[in-house]
Amino acid sequence: MHDLLGLDALGQAQAVSKGEVSPRELAEAAIARIEACDGAINAVVHRRFERALEEADKVELDAPFAGVPTLLKDLGWGMAGEPYRAGSRTLDGISAERDGYAVTRLRRAGFTILGRTNTPEFGTAITTEPVAFGPTRNPYDLRYSSGGSSGGSAAAVAAGMVAVATASDGGGSIRIPASMCGLVGLKPSRGRVSSGPSAGEPWAGFSAAGLLCRTVRDSAATLDVVAGAMPGDPYGAPAWRRPLAEEVGADPGRLRIGFLTGHPDGTVPPEADLVTAVTGAAGLLAALGHDVEPGGPPALAEDGFAAHFGTVVAAHVAADLEDIGRWRGRPVELDELETRNRILGAAGRELGAVGYLASRDWIDGFRRRMAAWWNSHDLLLMPSLGVAPFRLGELPADDVSLSRGLTNQAVAFTSPINATGQPAISLPLHRTADGLPVGVQLVAAAGREDLLIRVAAQIEEERPFRHTAMR
């Protein structure tokens, strides 16, 4: 049964369809794996094993992922009647009132949902160490962070508890944990996955829902399941000409690819492992026949991005606190929050509407200046994480600024792509001397997840990914 857990989600679904294993047996194997190894890792903060087994017995066997176990990130991804904590003590005793649209699609596709995964409070950190639940440890080395904010989901997939788990990315929160835990992490285009019915555009559209996987084909097939705008959404992403799963193995053609090993604004000190990871990936892409050259969008070097991005995030944290107060029936006091969110919440509450809209307008212009580069290029190659893998406890609790410190360096290559709404995929192509994963990301023009999947599958075929933490 352990061999079945080593399969990707499509492999597990195929085993069910062939009658090699029942949905209940597959769920029981995943539950046993969680019980055996999560005590050390702390990825799963809510378990619904009994109900999951009952649901596995009733799954429609013709569903595309019939009986495949999964876990939901405990931020977004609401599930009716299940606890919803968002990594925060302010939500003690709160349960979701209804399924999110994407959760409904997962359930219709046949997934068996085993529980919910750890996340930093409100998803505002690059490491998963909430006071409410404690730190999630990296399966490759328990002294290290699994990243954030989807660190619980990433650790669970890397440790072999499930083949895929849900995630979200507001400043790098899919790509950073994917890099830290050696996974494939696809951040979809803005509007690709509905945030409804409870939200329209989280963090002004910076945040996108997706999944963390071990294979490119799972990234494609699972995004096919959850993608699609719903009535009332503020916008949707451009439609693909065919299902994303059909892009796996398709010829990407000869692509024009720029790459960056250092950040153009000069604020991110070069890290040897990041340089090695990106130059290695650039060499691989060139060997595969693509035109690869140094360089990236000039807009990345502009002053002002970090301040405007931070203004938008602070405003939305403050608004979220108001929502929580209404939800639980009493206002949220700042002293209930962790230091990071106390600072963000206070800043957001002091911000006026004019200041917020001025920052959104600046981001609108930045998005257009960034998009112009893709008129002459197909893809941008950069680090997924702007720093080397870091240990638990290394990020100061008050490090919330995007203009200084570890947070700024870590998200320097990811947060601009949240602001532009473009799709990006992190691939596990490098290891440090100590065996810790380091990812690189490819960024495409808005709506072009299809191109990312084609080239990512080409890379994976040429250099298959290793997932040694599952042993």
PDB file of N, CA, C and O in Angstrom, residues 252-287:
ATOM      1  N   PRO A 252       6.350  22.238 -27.029  1.00  0.00           N
ATOM      2  CA  PRO A 252       6.210  23.666 -26.727  1.00  0.00           C
ATOM      3  C   PRO A 252       6.741  24.568 -27.828  1.00  0.00           C
ATOM      4  O   PRO A 252       6.557  25.793 -27.776  1.00  0.00           O
ATOM      5  N   GLY A 253       7.430  23.974 -28.818  1.00  0.00           N
ATOM      6  CA  GLY A 253       8.060  24.795 -29.841  1.00  0.00           C
ATOM      7  C   GLY A 253       9.370  25.381 -29.331  1.00  0.00           C
ATOM      8  O   GLY A 253       9.847  25.057 -28.245  1.00  0.00           O
ATOM      9  N   ARG A 254       9.953  26.236 -30.117  1.00  0.00           N
ATOM     10  CA  ARG A 254      11.202  26.895 -29.731  1.00  0.00           C
ATOM     11  C   ARG A 254      10.855  28.210 -29.054  1.00  0.00           C
ATOM     12  O   ARG A 254      10.357  29.144 -29.694  1.00  0.00           O
ATOM     13  N   LEU A 255      11.112  28.281 -27.765  1.00  0.00           N
ATOM     14  CA  LEU A 255      10.662  29.413 -26.956  1.00  0.00           C
ATOM     15  C   LEU A 255      11.767  30.434 -26.744  1.00  0.00           C
ATOM     16  O   LEU A 255      12.960  30.100 -26.698  1.00  0.00           O
ATOM     17  N   ARG A 256      11.353  31.680 -26.577  1.00  0.00           N
ATOM     18  CA  ARG A 256      12.264  32.777 -26.246  1.00  0.00           C
ATOM     19  C   ARG A 256      12.187  32.999 -24.741  1.00  0.00           C
ATOM     20  O   ARG A 256      11.154  33.441 -24.234  1.00  0.00           O
ATOM     21  N   ILE A 257      13.286  32.698 -24.049  1.00  0.00           N
ATOM     22  CA  ILE A 257      13.276  32.678 -22.583  1.00  0.00           C
ATOM     23  C   ILE A 257      14.364  33.604 -22.044  1.00  0.00           C
ATOM     24  O   ILE A 257      15.541  33.475 -22.396  1.00  0.00           O
ATOM     25  N   GLY A 258      13.966  34.532 -21.189  1.00  0.00           N
ATOM     26  CA  GLY A 258      14.926  35.338 -20.453  1.00  0.00           C
ATOM     27  C   GLY A 258      15.119  34.773 -19.070  1.00  0.00           C
ATOM     28  O   GLY A 258      14.244  34.082 -18.544  1.00  0.00           O
ATOM     29  N   PHE A 259      16.277  35.019 -18.458  1.00  0.00           N
ATOM     30  CA  PHE A 259      16.476  34.509 -17.100  1.00  0.00           C
ATOM     31  C   PHE A 259      17.212  35.520 -16.237  1.00  0.00           C
ATOM     32  O   PHE A 259      18.012  36.327 -16.721  1.00  0.00           O
ATOM     33  N   LEU A 260      16.886  35.461 -14.938  1.00  0.00           N
ATOM     34  CA  LEU A 260      17.492  36.328 -13.931  1.00  0.00           C
ATOM     35  C   LEU A 260      18.036  35.471 -12.794  1.00  0.00           C
ATOM     36  O   LEU A 260      17.314  34.637 -12.247  1.00  0.00           O
ATOM     37  N   THR A 261      19.284  35.683 -12.429  1.00  0.00           N
ATOM     38  CA  THR A 261      19.844  35.028 -11.245  1.00  0.00           C
ATOM     39  C   THR A 261      19.868  35.960 -10.048  1.00  0.00           C
ATOM     40  O   THR A 261      19.929  35.509  -8.905  1.00  0.00           O
ATOM     41  N   GLY A 262      19.811  37.257 -10.300  1.00  0.00           N
ATOM     42  CA  GLY A 262      19.731  38.255  -9.242  1.00  0.00           C
ATOM     43  C   GLY A 262      18.586  39.202  -9.527  1.00  0.00           C
ATOM     44  O   GLY A 262      18.120  39.309 -10.667  1.00  0.00           O
ATOM     45  N   HIS A 263      18.123  39.893  -8.494  1.00  0.00           N
ATOM     46  CA  HIS A 263      16.976  40.785  -8.695  1.00  0.00           C
ATOM     47  C   HIS A 263      17.440  42.105  -9.307  1.00  0.00           C
ATOM     48  O   HIS A 263      18.440  42.685  -8.863  1.00  0.00           O
ATOM     49  N   PRO A 264      16.720  42.606 -10.318  1.00  0.00           N
ATOM     50  CA  PRO A 264      17.157  43.835 -10.995  1.00  0.00           C
ATOM     51  C   PRO A 264      17.248  45.060 -10.110  1.00  0.00           C
ATOM     52  O   PRO A 264      17.982  46.003 -10.430  1.00  0.00           O
ATOM     53  N   ASP A 265      16.496  45.098  -8.993  1.00  0.00           N
ATOM     54  CA  ASP A 265      16.562  46.302  -8.148  1.00  0.00           C
ATOM     55  C   ASP A 265      17.766  46.303  -7.213  1.00  0.00           C
ATOM     56  O   ASP A 265      18.006  47.276  -6.501  1.00  0.00           O
ATOM     57  N   GLY A 266      18.532  45.219  -7.207  1.00  0.00           N
ATOM     58  CA  GLY A 266      19.770  45.165  -6.432  1.00  0.00           C
ATOM     59  C   GLY A 266      19.613  44.984  -4.946  1.00  0.00           C
ATOM     60  O   GLY A 266      20.603  45.043  -4.207  1.00  0.00           O
ATOM     61  N   THR A 267      18.385  44.742  -4.457  1.00  0.00           N
ATOM     62  CA  THR A 267      18.172  44.634  -3.011  1.00  0.00           C
ATOM     63  C   THR A 267      18.343  43.215  -2.487  1.00  0.00           C
ATOM     64  O   THR A 267      18.328  43.008  -1.278  1.00  0.00           O
ATOM     65  N   VAL A 268      18.497  42.246  -3.377  1.00  0.00           N
ATOM     66  CA  VAL A 268      18.568  40.847  -2.958  1.00  0.00           C
ATOM     67  C   VAL A 268      19.995  40.339  -3.151  1.00  0.00           C
ATOM     68  O   VAL A 268      20.450  40.170  -4.282  1.00  0.00           O
ATOM     69  N   PRO A 269      20.725  40.111  -2.068  1.00  0.00           N
ATOM     70  CA  PRO A 269      22.086  39.592  -2.208  1.00  0.00           C
ATOM     71  C   PRO A 269      22.073  38.248  -2.930  1.00  0.00           C
ATOM     72  O   PRO A 269      21.201  37.408  -2.682  1.00  0.00           O
ATOM     73  N   PRO A 270      23.012  38.008  -3.845  1.00  0.00           N
ATOM     74  CA  PRO A 270      23.007  36.738  -4.578  1.00  0.00           C
ATOM     75  C   PRO A 270      23.302  35.565  -3.652  1.00  0.00           C
ATOM     76  O   PRO A 270      24.167  35.632  -2.784  1.00  0.00           O
ATOM     77  N   GLU A 271      22.550  34.494  -3.836  1.00  0.00           N
ATOM     78  CA  GLU A 271      22.751  33.254  -3.092  1.00  0.00           C
ATOM     79  C   GLU A 271      23.316  32.223  -4.055  1.00  0.00           C
ATOM     80  O   GLU A 271      22.754  31.996  -5.136  1.00  0.00           O
ATOM     81  N   ALA A 272      24.397  31.581  -3.663  1.00  0.00           N
ATOM     82  CA  ALA A 272      25.090  30.674  -4.579  1.00  0.00           C
ATOM     83  C   ALA A 272      24.170  29.570  -5.093  1.00  0.00           C
ATOM     84  O   ALA A 272      24.182  29.247  -6.288  1.00  0.00           O
ATOM     85  N   ASP A 273      23.365  28.985  -4.206  1.00  0.00           N
ATOM     86  CA  ASP A 273      22.502  27.891  -4.642  1.00  0.00           C
ATOM     87  C   ASP A 273      21.428  28.376  -5.616  1.00  0.00           C
ATOM     88  O   ASP A 273      21.027  27.638  -6.526  1.00  0.00           O
ATOM     89  N   LEU A 274      20.951  29.602  -5.444  1.00  0.00           N
ATOM     90  CA  LEU A 274      19.944  30.132  -6.360  1.00  0.00           C
ATOM     91  C   LEU A 274      20.549  30.390  -7.732  1.00  0.00           C
ATOM     92  O   LEU A 274      19.932  30.098  -8.768  1.00  0.00           O
ATOM     93  N   VAL A 275      21.752  30.929  -7.756  1.00  0.00           N
ATOM     94  CA  VAL A 275      22.441  31.166  -9.026  1.00  0.00           C
ATOM     95  C   VAL A 275      22.672  29.840  -9.739  1.00  0.00           C
ATOM     96  O   VAL A 275      22.429  29.701 -10.943  1.00  0.00           O
ATOM     97  N   THR A 276      23.127  28.842  -8.984  1.00  0.00           N
ATOM     98  CA  THR A 276      23.371  27.529  -9.580  1.00  0.00           C
ATOM     99  C   THR A 276      22.083  26.920 -10.114  1.00  0.00           C
ATOM    100  O   THR A 276      22.055  26.338 -11.202  1.00  0.00           O
ATOM    101  N   ALA A 277      20.991  27.061  -9.348  1.00  0.00           N
ATOM    102  CA  ALA A 277      19.710  26.490  -9.769  1.00  0.00           C
ATOM    103  C   ALA A 277      19.233  27.122 -11.068  1.00  0.00           C
ATOM    104  O   ALA A 277      18.804  26.421 -12.001  1.00  0.00           O
ATOM    105  N   VAL A 278      19.279  28.455 -11.149  1.00  0.00           N
ATOM    106  CA  VAL A 278      18.768  29.139 -12.334  1.00  0.00           C
ATOM    107  C   VAL A 278      19.677  28.907 -13.539  1.00  0.00           C
ATOM    108  O   VAL A 278      19.183  28.623 -14.645  1.00  0.00           O
ATOM    109  N   THR A 279      20.973  29.012 -13.365  1.00  0.00           N
ATOM    110  CA  THR A 279      21.872  28.800 -14.506  1.00  0.00           C
ATOM    111  C   THR A 279      21.798  27.361 -14.991  1.00  0.00           C
ATOM    112  O   THR A 279      21.873  27.104 -16.201  1.00  0.00           O
ATOM    113  N   GLY A 280      21.625  26.426 -14.067  1.00  0.00           N
ATOM    114  CA  GLY A 280      21.455  25.037 -14.473  1.00  0.00           C
ATOM    115  C   GLY A 280      20.187  24.838 -15.290  1.00  0.00           C
ATOM    116  O   GLY A 280      20.174  24.138 -16.309  1.00  0.00           O
ATOM    117  N   ALA A 281      19.093  25.465 -14.840  1.00  0.00           N
ATOM    118  CA  ALA A 281      17.829  25.364 -15.575  1.00  0.00           C
ATOM    119  C   ALA A 281      17.933  26.055 -16.929  1.00  0.00           C
ATOM    120  O   ALA A 281      17.390  25.559 -17.935  1.00  0.00           O
ATOM    121  N   ALA A 282      18.631  27.192 -16.980  1.00  0.00           N
ATOM    122  CA  ALA A 282      18.814  27.888 -18.247  1.00  0.00           C
ATOM    123  C   ALA A 282      19.594  27.020 -19.224  1.00  0.00           C
ATOM    124  O   ALA A 282      19.255  26.939 -20.422  1.00  0.00           O
ATOM    125  N   GLY A 283      20.629  26.354 -18.738  1.00  0.00           N
ATOM    126  CA  GLY A 283      21.405  25.462 -19.594  1.00  0.00           C
ATOM    127  C   GLY A 283      20.573  24.294 -20.095  1.00  0.00           C
ATOM    128  O   GLY A 283      20.691  23.888 -21.258  1.00  0.00           O
ATOM    129  N   LEU A 284      19.736  23.745 -19.231  1.00  0.00           N
ATOM    130  CA  LEU A 284      18.865  22.637 -19.630  1.00  0.00           C
ATOM    131  C   LEU A 284      17.885  23.094 -20.719  1.00  0.00           C
ATOM    132  O   LEU A 284      17.668  22.387 -21.717  1.00  0.00           O
ATOM    133  N   LEU A 285      17.285  24.262 -20.536  1.00  0.00           N
ATOM    134  CA  LEU A 285      16.344  24.773 -21.532  1.00  0.00           C
ATOM    135  C   LEU A 285      17.035  25.041 -22.867  1.00  0.00           C
ATOM    136  O   LEU A 285      16.462  24.778 -23.935  1.00  0.00           O
ATOM    137  N   ALA A 286      18.249  25.557 -22.819  1.00  0.00           N
ATOM    138  CA  ALA A 286      18.999  25.770 -24.057  1.00  0.00           C
ATOM    139  C   ALA A 286      19.286  24.434 -24.740  1.00  0.00           C
ATOM    140  O   ALA A 286      19.169  24.317 -25.972  1.00  0.00           O
ATOM    141  N   ALA A 287      19.665  23.421 -23.962  1.00  0.00           N
ATOM    142  CA  ALA A 287      19.937  22.099 -24.531  1.00  0.00           C
ATOM    143  C   ALA A 287      18.688  21.488 -25.144  1.00  0.00           C
ATOM    144  O   ALA A 287      18.792  20.657 -26.066  1.00  0.00           O
TER     145      ALA A 287
END
